[in-house]
Amino acid sequence: MDKFDYLVVGAGLFGSTFAYEAAQRGYRVKVIDKRAHIGGNIYTERIGGIDVHRYGAHIFHTQNDVIWQYMNQFTEFNHFINAPIANYRGNLYNLPFNMNTFYQLWGITSPAEAQAKIAEQRAELAGKKPQNLEEQAIALVGTDIYQRLIKSYTKKQWGKEPKDLPAFIIKRLPVRFTFDNNYFSDRYQGIPVAGYTAIVEKMLSSDRIVVETNQDFFDNKATYLREYPKIIYSGMIDNYFDYQLGVLEYRSLEFETTYLKNVANYQGNAVVNFTDEETPYTRIIEHKHFNFGQQPDTIITKEYSKEWRQGDEAYYPVNDQKNTHLYKKYVKLAKGEPNVIFGGRLGTYQYLNMDQVVANALALVKREFN
Ligand code: FAD
């Protein structure tokens, strides 16, 4: 099999969905990834029976029937519901902000009391249009929630004081006046019982697909462009053009994973956010709880947010005016590459949930093959 119809750069969910669909239609596909493994950021590694989310906690959730059914052909999902806890200086609060949180904050028990409390605290802004993230948050949820659950967490996430961040970063903050700790309001939610990597393994298992890991596209870019009729590129768009117009900015993360022997249950929940300033990490993930694990040991990951520098893993695009403007210039350049299709979160410089990535890949499949 020496002739391929497509080269897919990136064995993440975007590239793998496309490769699967192309192979189903009889096309031959080479998939390369510069990492040592497939799966991109949804990669999970099974250690001692626990699926460790190597690139941060991933919970699949969607409103879209078609995408939910599509994903179910590759995996069985469990009934995990994301109900994170916030730890502020040792005090615990339920997230997202709901009646449980309001009870924990103020001891109040009725929705009317909670609404009144929030309205009273929002009044501090006296109807002024929020000029920054701090004012925006107070306008949405009042001062107590802002001070304890948003302020320092946001500062750790973005490396800046909320009053120096633009208001647009938080357009909405979910506030519920019911006792409901389910973080997402989507109809479908769950974690693949066999781990996320198994989904991608299935997608790439066709004999029309050849996968090569530890292969950086830029080590052989000219050859790839010459030899492959079409390239689906899910790496960074500015990198593709050798950063000739400038560098798109990201936020990065660092993960510190620890195997705790003879600790069956470390924190009692999959996700605990640390919303105080003193704790240097933003959250601790205890992986076994995603799958209701009963192992005698546990594995936890502390997640630190950090400034991104070229060469670091790029996690969150900084979609401010400056970067959006630069990205648009790269999109114009990309139009001059008729045989290269840019996709996925890095290729389109946007934060995308997994269901959106799959929907985008399937939309591309439609355009490409219909
Ligand atoms: P990626 O997974 O990044 O895949 C791109 C691949 O391209 C990578 O494997 C990379 O190594 C490879 N590549 C890049 N450049 C090159 C090159 N030059 N040569 C070869 N290969 C290259 N979504 C949810 O729905 N729910 C969640 O709970 C959730 N949690 C998240 C938590 C974190 C911390 C982050 C960062 C994201 C989260 N997401 C979540 C989003 C999810 O990770 C993405 O939707 C999905 O992984 C994107 O898939 P992708 O294929 O576009 O990108």
Short mmCIF file of C-alpha atoms and ligand atoms in Angstrom, two decimals:
data_model
loop_
_atom_site.label_atom_id
_atom_site.label_comp_id
_atom_site.label_asym_id
_atom_site.label_seq_id
_atom_site.Cartn_x
_atom_site.Cartn_y
_atom_site.Cartn_z
CA MET A 1 0.00 0.00 0.00
CA ASP A 2 2.30 2.76 -1.15
CA LYS A 3 -0.25 5.19 -2.62
CA PHE A 4 -2.53 7.16 -0.36
CA ASP A 5 -5.42 9.45 -1.17
CA TYR A 6 -5.07 11.51 2.00
CA LEU A 7 -2.48 12.49 4.53
CA VAL A 8 -4.04 13.34 7.88
CA VAL A 9 -1.78 15.38 10.13
CA GLY A 10 -2.80 14.77 13.74
CA ALA A 11 -4.30 11.58 15.19
CA GLY A 12 -6.62 13.53 17.49
CA LEU A 13 -10.41 13.24 17.37
CA PHE A 14 -10.70 15.50 14.33
CA GLY A 15 -8.13 13.73 12.16
CA SER A 16 -9.25 10.28 13.30
CA THR A 17 -12.93 10.93 12.56
CA PHE A 18 -12.02 12.11 9.08
CA ALA A 19 -9.68 9.14 8.49
CA TYR A 20 -12.37 6.70 9.61
CA GLU A 21 -14.99 8.16 7.28
CA ALA A 22 -12.59 8.33 4.33
CA ALA A 23 -11.56 4.70 4.82
CA GLN A 24 -15.23 3.67 5.04
CA ARG A 25 -15.61 5.17 1.56
CA GLY A 26 -12.71 3.18 0.18
CA TYR A 27 -9.99 5.84 0.36
CA ARG A 28 -6.53 5.10 1.62
CA VAL A 29 -5.28 7.30 4.38
CA LYS A 30 -1.94 7.88 6.07
CA VAL A 31 -2.26 9.41 9.57
CA ILE A 32 0.76 10.94 11.24
CA ASP A 33 1.21 12.41 14.69
CA LYS A 34 4.24 13.99 16.24
CA ARG A 35 3.38 12.55 19.63
CA ALA A 36 4.26 8.98 20.58
CA HIS A 37 0.59 8.00 20.73
CA ILE A 38 -2.73 8.47 18.97
CA GLY A 39 -5.75 10.31 20.40
CA GLY A 40 -4.41 13.86 20.66
CA ASN A 41 -5.65 15.56 23.79
CA ILE A 42 -8.33 12.99 24.55
CA TYR A 43 -5.64 10.34 25.04
CA THR A 44 -6.17 8.18 28.13
CA GLU A 45 -3.64 5.73 29.49
CA ARG A 46 -4.79 2.76 31.57
CA ILE A 47 -2.68 2.35 34.70
CA GLY A 48 -3.64 -0.23 37.32
CA GLY A 49 -7.13 -0.41 35.80
CA ILE A 50 -7.60 3.38 35.97
CA ASP A 51 -7.93 5.48 32.79
CA VAL A 52 -5.68 8.47 33.30
CA HIS A 53 -6.70 11.53 31.28
CA ARG A 54 -3.20 12.62 30.31
CA TYR A 55 -4.17 16.01 28.89
CA GLY A 56 -6.79 17.11 31.39
CA ALA A 57 -10.20 15.84 32.45
CA HIS A 58 -12.42 15.03 29.50
CA ILE A 59 -16.15 14.55 29.90
CA PHE A 60 -18.14 13.84 26.79
CA HIS A 61 -21.38 15.79 26.63
CA THR A 62 -23.64 16.88 23.82
CA GLN A 63 -27.07 18.08 22.88
CA ASN A 64 -26.75 16.58 19.44
CA ASP A 65 -28.58 13.22 18.87
CA VAL A 66 -26.63 12.48 15.72
CA ILE A 67 -23.22 12.97 17.36
CA TRP A 68 -24.23 10.97 20.42
CA GLN A 69 -25.33 8.04 18.27
CA TYR A 70 -22.24 8.39 16.11
CA MET A 71 -19.92 8.15 19.12
CA ASN A 72 -21.83 5.18 20.53
CA GLN A 73 -20.75 3.05 17.57
CA PHE A 74 -17.17 3.29 18.89
CA THR A 75 -17.75 3.01 22.62
CA GLU A 76 -20.14 2.41 25.43
CA PHE A 77 -20.49 5.46 27.69
CA ASN A 78 -21.10 5.15 31.41
CA HIS A 79 -23.53 7.35 33.33
CA PHE A 80 -20.93 9.75 34.78
CA ILE A 81 -22.30 13.21 35.53
CA ASN A 82 -19.83 16.01 36.08
CA ALA A 83 -20.52 17.62 39.45
CA PRO A 84 -17.35 19.45 40.43
CA ILE A 85 -16.63 20.75 43.91
CA ALA A 86 -14.92 24.05 44.69
CA ASN A 87 -12.47 24.18 47.58
CA TYR A 88 -11.96 27.71 48.90
CA ARG A 89 -9.57 27.76 51.85
CA GLY A 90 -10.80 24.37 53.01
CA ASN A 91 -14.50 25.17 52.63
CA LEU A 92 -16.36 23.16 50.03
CA TYR A 93 -19.02 24.44 47.64
CA ASN A 94 -20.98 22.72 44.90
CA LEU A 95 -20.61 23.83 41.32
CA PRO A 96 -22.10 25.07 39.09
CA PHE A 97 -23.64 27.82 41.24
CA ASN A 98 -26.94 26.39 42.42
CA MET A 99 -29.15 26.13 45.47
CA ASN A 100 -26.62 23.85 47.19
CA THR A 101 -23.92 26.50 46.71
CA PHE A 102 -26.22 29.25 47.99
CA TYR A 103 -27.06 27.21 51.07
CA GLN A 104 -23.34 26.61 51.71
CA LEU A 105 -22.55 30.31 51.23
CA TRP A 106 -25.42 31.94 53.07
CA GLY A 107 -27.42 29.24 54.86
CA ILE A 108 -30.51 30.18 52.88
CA THR A 109 -32.94 27.49 51.77
CA SER A 110 -35.32 29.00 49.22
CA PRO A 111 -34.83 30.21 45.64
CA ALA A 112 -36.49 33.53 46.52
CA GLU A 113 -33.92 34.20 49.26
CA ALA A 114 -31.06 33.30 46.90
CA GLN A 115 -32.40 35.57 44.16
CA ALA A 116 -32.77 38.42 46.61
CA LYS A 117 -29.23 37.94 47.92
CA ILE A 118 -27.69 37.95 44.46
CA ALA A 119 -29.78 40.96 43.37
CA GLU A 120 -28.66 42.87 46.47
CA GLN A 121 -24.97 42.16 45.73
CA ARG A 122 -25.22 42.97 42.05
CA ALA A 123 -26.64 46.34 42.99
CA GLU A 124 -23.10 47.30 43.98
CA LEU A 125 -22.46 48.10 40.32
CA ALA A 126 -25.38 50.54 40.33
CA GLY A 127 -26.40 49.69 36.78
CA LYS A 128 -22.97 50.60 35.38
CA LYS A 129 -21.96 48.71 32.22
CA PRO A 130 -19.24 46.19 33.21
CA GLN A 131 -15.84 47.36 31.98
CA ASN A 132 -13.79 44.29 32.87
CA LEU A 133 -14.13 40.67 33.95
CA GLU A 134 -14.43 41.55 37.65
CA GLU A 135 -17.36 43.89 37.05
CA GLN A 136 -18.92 41.48 34.60
CA ALA A 137 -18.80 38.64 37.16
CA ILE A 138 -20.26 40.82 39.90
CA ALA A 139 -22.99 41.96 37.52
CA LEU A 140 -23.88 38.33 36.88
CA VAL A 141 -23.57 36.67 40.31
CA GLY A 142 -22.79 39.27 42.96
CA THR A 143 -19.76 39.85 45.19
CA ASP A 144 -19.66 36.74 47.46
CA ILE A 145 -19.60 34.21 44.65
CA TYR A 146 -17.14 36.36 42.77
CA GLN A 147 -14.74 36.72 45.73
CA ARG A 148 -14.77 33.08 46.81
CA LEU A 149 -15.37 31.09 43.66
CA ILE A 150 -14.29 33.17 40.66
CA LYS A 151 -11.65 35.79 41.44
CA SER A 152 -8.52 33.80 42.28
CA TYR A 153 -9.42 30.86 40.06
CA THR A 154 -9.67 33.21 37.09
CA LYS A 155 -6.42 34.89 38.06
CA LYS A 156 -4.66 31.52 38.14
CA GLN A 157 -6.22 30.50 34.83
CA TRP A 158 -5.28 33.63 32.91
CA GLY A 159 -2.27 34.85 34.87
CA LYS A 160 -3.88 38.29 35.23
CA GLU A 161 -6.07 40.15 37.71
CA PRO A 162 -9.75 39.86 36.66
CA LYS A 163 -10.00 43.65 36.60
CA ASP A 164 -7.32 43.64 33.91
CA LEU A 165 -9.16 41.07 31.81
CA PRO A 166 -11.84 41.95 29.26
CA ALA A 167 -15.47 41.44 30.26
CA PHE A 168 -16.24 39.31 27.18
CA ILE A 169 -14.36 36.28 28.61
CA ILE A 170 -17.41 35.47 30.72
CA LYS A 171 -20.52 36.20 28.74
CA ARG A 172 -22.66 33.99 30.93
CA LEU A 173 -22.28 32.25 34.24
CA PRO A 174 -24.73 29.46 34.84
CA VAL A 175 -26.77 30.19 37.95
CA ARG A 176 -29.45 27.71 38.92
CA PHE A 177 -32.11 28.16 41.48
CA THR A 178 -32.58 24.41 41.83
CA PHE A 179 -30.60 21.83 43.82
CA ASP A 180 -28.81 20.52 40.72
CA ASN A 181 -25.04 19.88 40.69
CA ASN A 182 -24.87 18.62 37.10
CA TYR A 183 -22.32 20.93 35.51
CA PHE A 184 -23.64 20.48 31.98
CA SER A 185 -27.18 20.94 30.84
CA ASP A 186 -26.73 18.79 27.73
CA ARG A 187 -29.03 15.86 27.15
CA TYR A 188 -26.22 13.30 26.82
CA GLN A 189 -23.17 12.89 29.01
CA GLY A 190 -20.72 10.16 29.98
CA ILE A 191 -17.23 8.71 29.96
CA PRO A 192 -16.21 5.89 27.62
CA VAL A 193 -15.98 2.74 29.75
CA ALA A 194 -12.92 1.52 27.83
CA GLY A 195 -11.22 4.94 27.85
CA TYR A 196 -10.97 7.56 25.10
CA THR A 197 -7.93 6.02 23.42
CA ALA A 198 -10.01 2.94 22.60
CA ILE A 199 -12.40 5.14 20.57
CA VAL A 200 -9.58 6.45 18.42
CA GLU A 201 -8.02 2.98 18.11
CA LYS A 202 -11.32 1.78 16.68
CA MET A 203 -11.57 4.71 14.30
CA LEU A 204 -8.08 4.05 12.96
CA SER A 205 -8.31 0.25 12.84
CA SER A 206 -9.21 -0.04 9.13
CA ASP A 207 -6.73 -1.78 6.85
CA ARG A 208 -6.99 1.25 4.57
CA ILE A 209 -5.41 3.41 7.28
CA VAL A 210 -1.72 3.49 8.16
CA VAL A 211 -0.76 5.31 11.36
CA GLU A 212 2.69 6.63 12.11
CA THR A 213 3.41 8.23 15.48
CA ASN A 214 6.55 10.24 16.32
CA GLN A 215 6.26 11.85 12.88
CA ASP A 216 6.36 15.61 12.74
CA PHE A 217 4.82 16.99 9.57
CA PHE A 218 7.46 19.72 9.43
CA ASP A 219 10.29 17.22 9.20
CA ASN A 220 9.08 16.31 5.71
CA LYS A 221 6.63 19.03 4.73
CA ALA A 222 7.81 19.45 1.13
CA THR A 223 7.75 15.70 0.47
CA TYR A 224 4.29 15.34 1.97
CA LEU A 225 2.96 18.21 -0.13
CA ARG A 226 4.42 16.66 -3.26
CA GLU A 227 3.34 13.07 -2.64
CA TYR A 228 -0.15 13.34 -1.17
CA PRO A 229 -3.04 14.54 -3.32
CA LYS A 230 -4.77 16.02 -0.28
CA ILE A 231 -3.77 16.85 3.26
CA ILE A 232 -6.06 17.24 6.26
CA TYR A 233 -4.04 19.32 8.68
CA SER A 234 -5.07 19.57 12.35
CA GLY A 235 -1.89 21.14 13.72
CA MET A 236 -1.38 24.85 14.47
CA ILE A 237 -2.23 27.04 11.51
CA ASP A 238 0.50 29.63 12.20
CA ASN A 239 3.08 26.85 12.48
CA TYR A 240 2.06 25.58 9.02
CA PHE A 241 3.01 28.97 7.58
CA ASP A 242 6.19 29.11 9.64
CA TYR A 243 4.72 31.93 11.77
CA GLN A 244 5.35 34.33 8.91
CA LEU A 245 2.58 36.73 9.99
CA GLY A 246 3.21 36.36 13.73
CA VAL A 247 2.54 33.88 16.53
CA LEU A 248 -0.98 33.09 17.75
CA GLU A 249 -1.16 33.06 21.54
CA TYR A 250 -2.40 30.29 23.81
CA ARG A 251 -2.63 29.44 27.50
CA SER A 252 -0.84 26.28 28.51
CA LEU A 253 -1.18 23.74 31.32
CA GLU A 254 1.13 21.60 33.36
CA PHE A 255 0.02 18.28 34.82
CA GLU A 256 1.53 16.68 37.91
CA THR A 257 0.30 13.11 38.20
CA THR A 258 0.81 10.99 41.32
CA TYR A 259 0.08 7.33 41.92
CA LEU A 260 -1.14 6.90 45.49
CA LYS A 261 -0.65 3.36 46.70
CA ASN A 262 -3.15 2.01 49.23
CA VAL A 263 -5.28 5.14 48.96
CA ALA A 264 -8.61 3.94 47.66
CA ASN A 265 -10.29 7.33 47.62
CA TYR A 266 -8.36 10.57 47.83
CA GLN A 267 -10.93 13.33 47.42
CA GLY A 268 -14.27 11.61 46.87
CA ASN A 269 -14.93 13.33 43.57
CA ALA A 270 -13.46 13.32 40.05
CA VAL A 271 -12.92 17.09 39.90
CA VAL A 272 -12.14 19.53 42.71
CA ASN A 273 -11.41 23.15 41.76
CA PHE A 274 -9.20 25.18 44.10
CA THR A 275 -10.57 28.68 44.01
CA ASP A 276 -8.31 30.36 46.56
CA GLU A 277 -5.16 32.26 45.73
CA GLU A 278 -2.88 30.30 48.08
CA THR A 279 -3.22 26.96 46.26
CA PRO A 280 -0.99 27.12 43.19
CA TYR A 281 -2.93 24.62 41.08
CA THR A 282 -6.39 25.18 39.65
CA ARG A 283 -7.76 21.70 40.20
CA ILE A 284 -7.15 18.12 41.23
CA ILE A 285 -8.51 15.32 39.11
CA GLU A 286 -8.98 11.89 40.68
CA HIS A 287 -9.26 9.76 37.59
CA LYS A 288 -10.86 6.60 38.99
CA HIS A 289 -14.08 8.47 39.84
CA PHE A 290 -14.79 9.03 36.14
CA ASN A 291 -15.38 5.30 35.94
CA PHE A 292 -16.63 4.59 39.46
CA GLY A 293 -13.37 2.69 40.07
CA GLN A 294 -13.03 0.38 43.07
CA GLN A 295 -9.26 -0.21 42.86
CA PRO A 296 -7.25 -0.26 46.12
CA ASP A 297 -5.00 2.56 44.80
CA THR A 298 -5.74 5.87 43.15
CA ILE A 299 -4.18 8.33 40.70
CA ILE A 300 -4.51 12.09 40.99
CA THR A 301 -3.41 14.92 38.75
CA LYS A 302 -2.79 18.49 39.86
CA GLU A 303 -3.43 20.93 37.03
CA TYR A 304 -1.45 24.17 36.83
CA SER A 305 -2.29 26.91 34.38
CA LYS A 306 0.67 28.67 32.85
CA GLU A 307 1.77 31.12 30.24
CA TRP A 308 2.32 29.50 26.88
CA ARG A 309 5.64 29.83 25.12
CA GLN A 310 6.48 28.53 21.67
CA GLY A 311 7.25 24.83 22.04
CA ASP A 312 4.83 24.30 24.98
CA GLU A 313 1.61 22.35 24.47
CA ALA A 314 -1.02 24.82 23.26
CA TYR A 315 -4.29 24.27 25.13
CA TYR A 316 -6.52 27.31 25.17
CA PRO A 317 -6.51 29.84 22.31
CA VAL A 318 -6.58 33.46 23.45
CA ASN A 319 -9.41 34.63 21.23
CA ASP A 320 -9.00 38.35 21.87
CA GLN A 321 -9.13 41.00 19.17
CA LYS A 322 -5.42 40.91 18.37
CA ASN A 323 -5.25 37.13 17.92
CA THR A 324 -8.57 36.91 16.09
CA HIS A 325 -7.31 39.48 13.63
CA LEU A 326 -4.08 37.53 13.12
CA TYR A 327 -5.95 34.26 12.72
CA LYS A 328 -8.09 35.79 9.98
CA LYS A 329 -4.93 36.74 8.12
CA TYR A 330 -3.76 33.14 8.29
CA VAL A 331 -7.14 31.98 6.97
CA LYS A 332 -6.53 34.17 3.93
CA LEU A 333 -3.13 32.56 3.43
CA ALA A 334 -4.70 29.12 3.79
CA LYS A 335 -6.90 29.85 0.77
CA GLY A 336 -3.71 29.72 -1.30
CA GLU A 337 -3.23 26.05 -0.34
CA PRO A 338 -6.00 24.31 -2.30
CA ASN A 339 -4.85 20.81 -1.39
CA VAL A 340 -4.61 21.41 2.34
CA ILE A 341 -7.67 21.52 4.57
CA PHE A 342 -7.21 23.06 8.01
CA GLY A 343 -9.37 21.67 10.80
CA GLY A 344 -9.66 20.74 14.46
CA ARG A 345 -8.96 23.01 17.39
CA LEU A 346 -5.43 24.03 16.39
CA GLY A 347 -6.10 24.29 12.66
CA THR A 348 -9.02 26.66 13.25
CA TYR A 349 -7.66 28.37 16.40
CA GLN A 350 -10.71 27.87 18.55
CA TYR A 351 -11.68 26.03 21.70
CA LEU A 352 -13.89 23.17 20.64
CA ASN A 353 -15.54 20.51 22.74
CA MET A 354 -15.27 16.95 21.52
CA ASP A 355 -18.79 16.85 20.11
CA GLN A 356 -18.09 20.00 18.11
CA VAL A 357 -14.85 18.52 16.78
CA VAL A 358 -16.67 15.42 15.58
CA ALA A 359 -19.47 17.55 14.08
CA ASN A 360 -16.87 19.65 12.24
CA ALA A 361 -15.07 16.57 10.95
CA LEU A 362 -18.36 15.10 9.71
CA ALA A 363 -19.24 18.39 8.02
CA LEU A 364 -15.89 18.23 6.23
CA VAL A 365 -16.62 14.63 5.21
CA LYS A 366 -19.88 15.82 3.69
CA ARG A 367 -18.16 18.61 1.74
CA GLU A 368 -15.37 16.35 0.61
CA PHE A 369 -17.34 13.29 -0.49
CA ASN A 370 -20.79 14.49 -1.55
P1 FAD B 1 -5.94 17.51 19.21
O1 FAD B 1 -6.51 16.51 20.12
O2 FAD B 1 -5.05 18.52 19.78
O3 FAD B 1 -5.17 16.74 18.06
C1 FAD B 1 -4.26 17.36 17.20
C2 FAD B 1 -3.10 16.41 17.00
O4 FAD B 1 -2.24 16.94 16.00
C3 FAD B 1 -2.25 16.21 18.24
O5 FAD B 1 -2.19 14.84 18.56
C4 FAD B 1 -0.90 16.77 17.84
O6 FAD B 1 0.18 16.04 18.40
C5 FAD B 1 -0.93 16.61 16.33
N1 FAD B 1 -0.02 17.52 15.65
C6 FAD B 1 0.06 18.85 15.80
N2 FAD B 1 1.04 19.35 15.01
C7 FAD B 1 1.58 18.29 14.36
C8 FAD B 1 2.65 18.17 13.44
N3 FAD B 1 3.38 19.21 13.06
N4 FAD B 1 2.96 16.93 12.96
C9 FAD B 1 2.27 15.85 13.37
N5 FAD B 1 1.25 15.92 14.26
C10 FAD B 1 0.92 17.13 14.75
N6 FAD B 1 -13.91 18.64 25.35
C11 FAD B 1 -15.05 18.11 25.81
O7 FAD B 1 -15.97 17.85 25.02
N7 FAD B 1 -15.22 17.84 27.14
C12 FAD B 1 -14.25 18.09 28.05
O8 FAD B 1 -14.44 17.83 29.25
C13 FAD B 1 -13.03 18.67 27.61
N8 FAD B 1 -12.05 18.94 28.47
C14 FAD B 1 -10.90 19.52 28.02
C15 FAD B 1 -9.90 19.79 28.95
C16 FAD B 1 -8.72 20.38 28.53
C17 FAD B 1 -7.66 20.68 29.53
C18 FAD B 1 -8.56 20.71 27.15
C19 FAD B 1 -7.29 21.40 26.70
C20 FAD B 1 -9.54 20.41 26.23
C21 FAD B 1 -10.72 19.81 26.65
N9 FAD B 1 -11.72 19.47 25.75
C22 FAD B 1 -12.89 18.92 26.21
C23 FAD B 1 -11.56 19.69 24.30
C24 FAD B 1 -10.97 18.46 23.55
O9 FAD B 1 -9.69 18.19 24.07
C25 FAD B 1 -10.92 18.76 22.07
O10 FAD B 1 -12.22 18.95 21.58
C26 FAD B 1 -10.29 17.67 21.19
O11 FAD B 1 -9.24 17.00 21.80
C27 FAD B 1 -9.77 18.32 19.91
O12 FAD B 1 -9.37 17.36 18.97
P2 FAD B 1 -8.44 17.79 17.76
O13 FAD B 1 -8.22 16.57 16.95
O14 FAD B 1 -8.98 18.98 17.09
O15 FAD B 1 -7.07 18.29 18.44
#
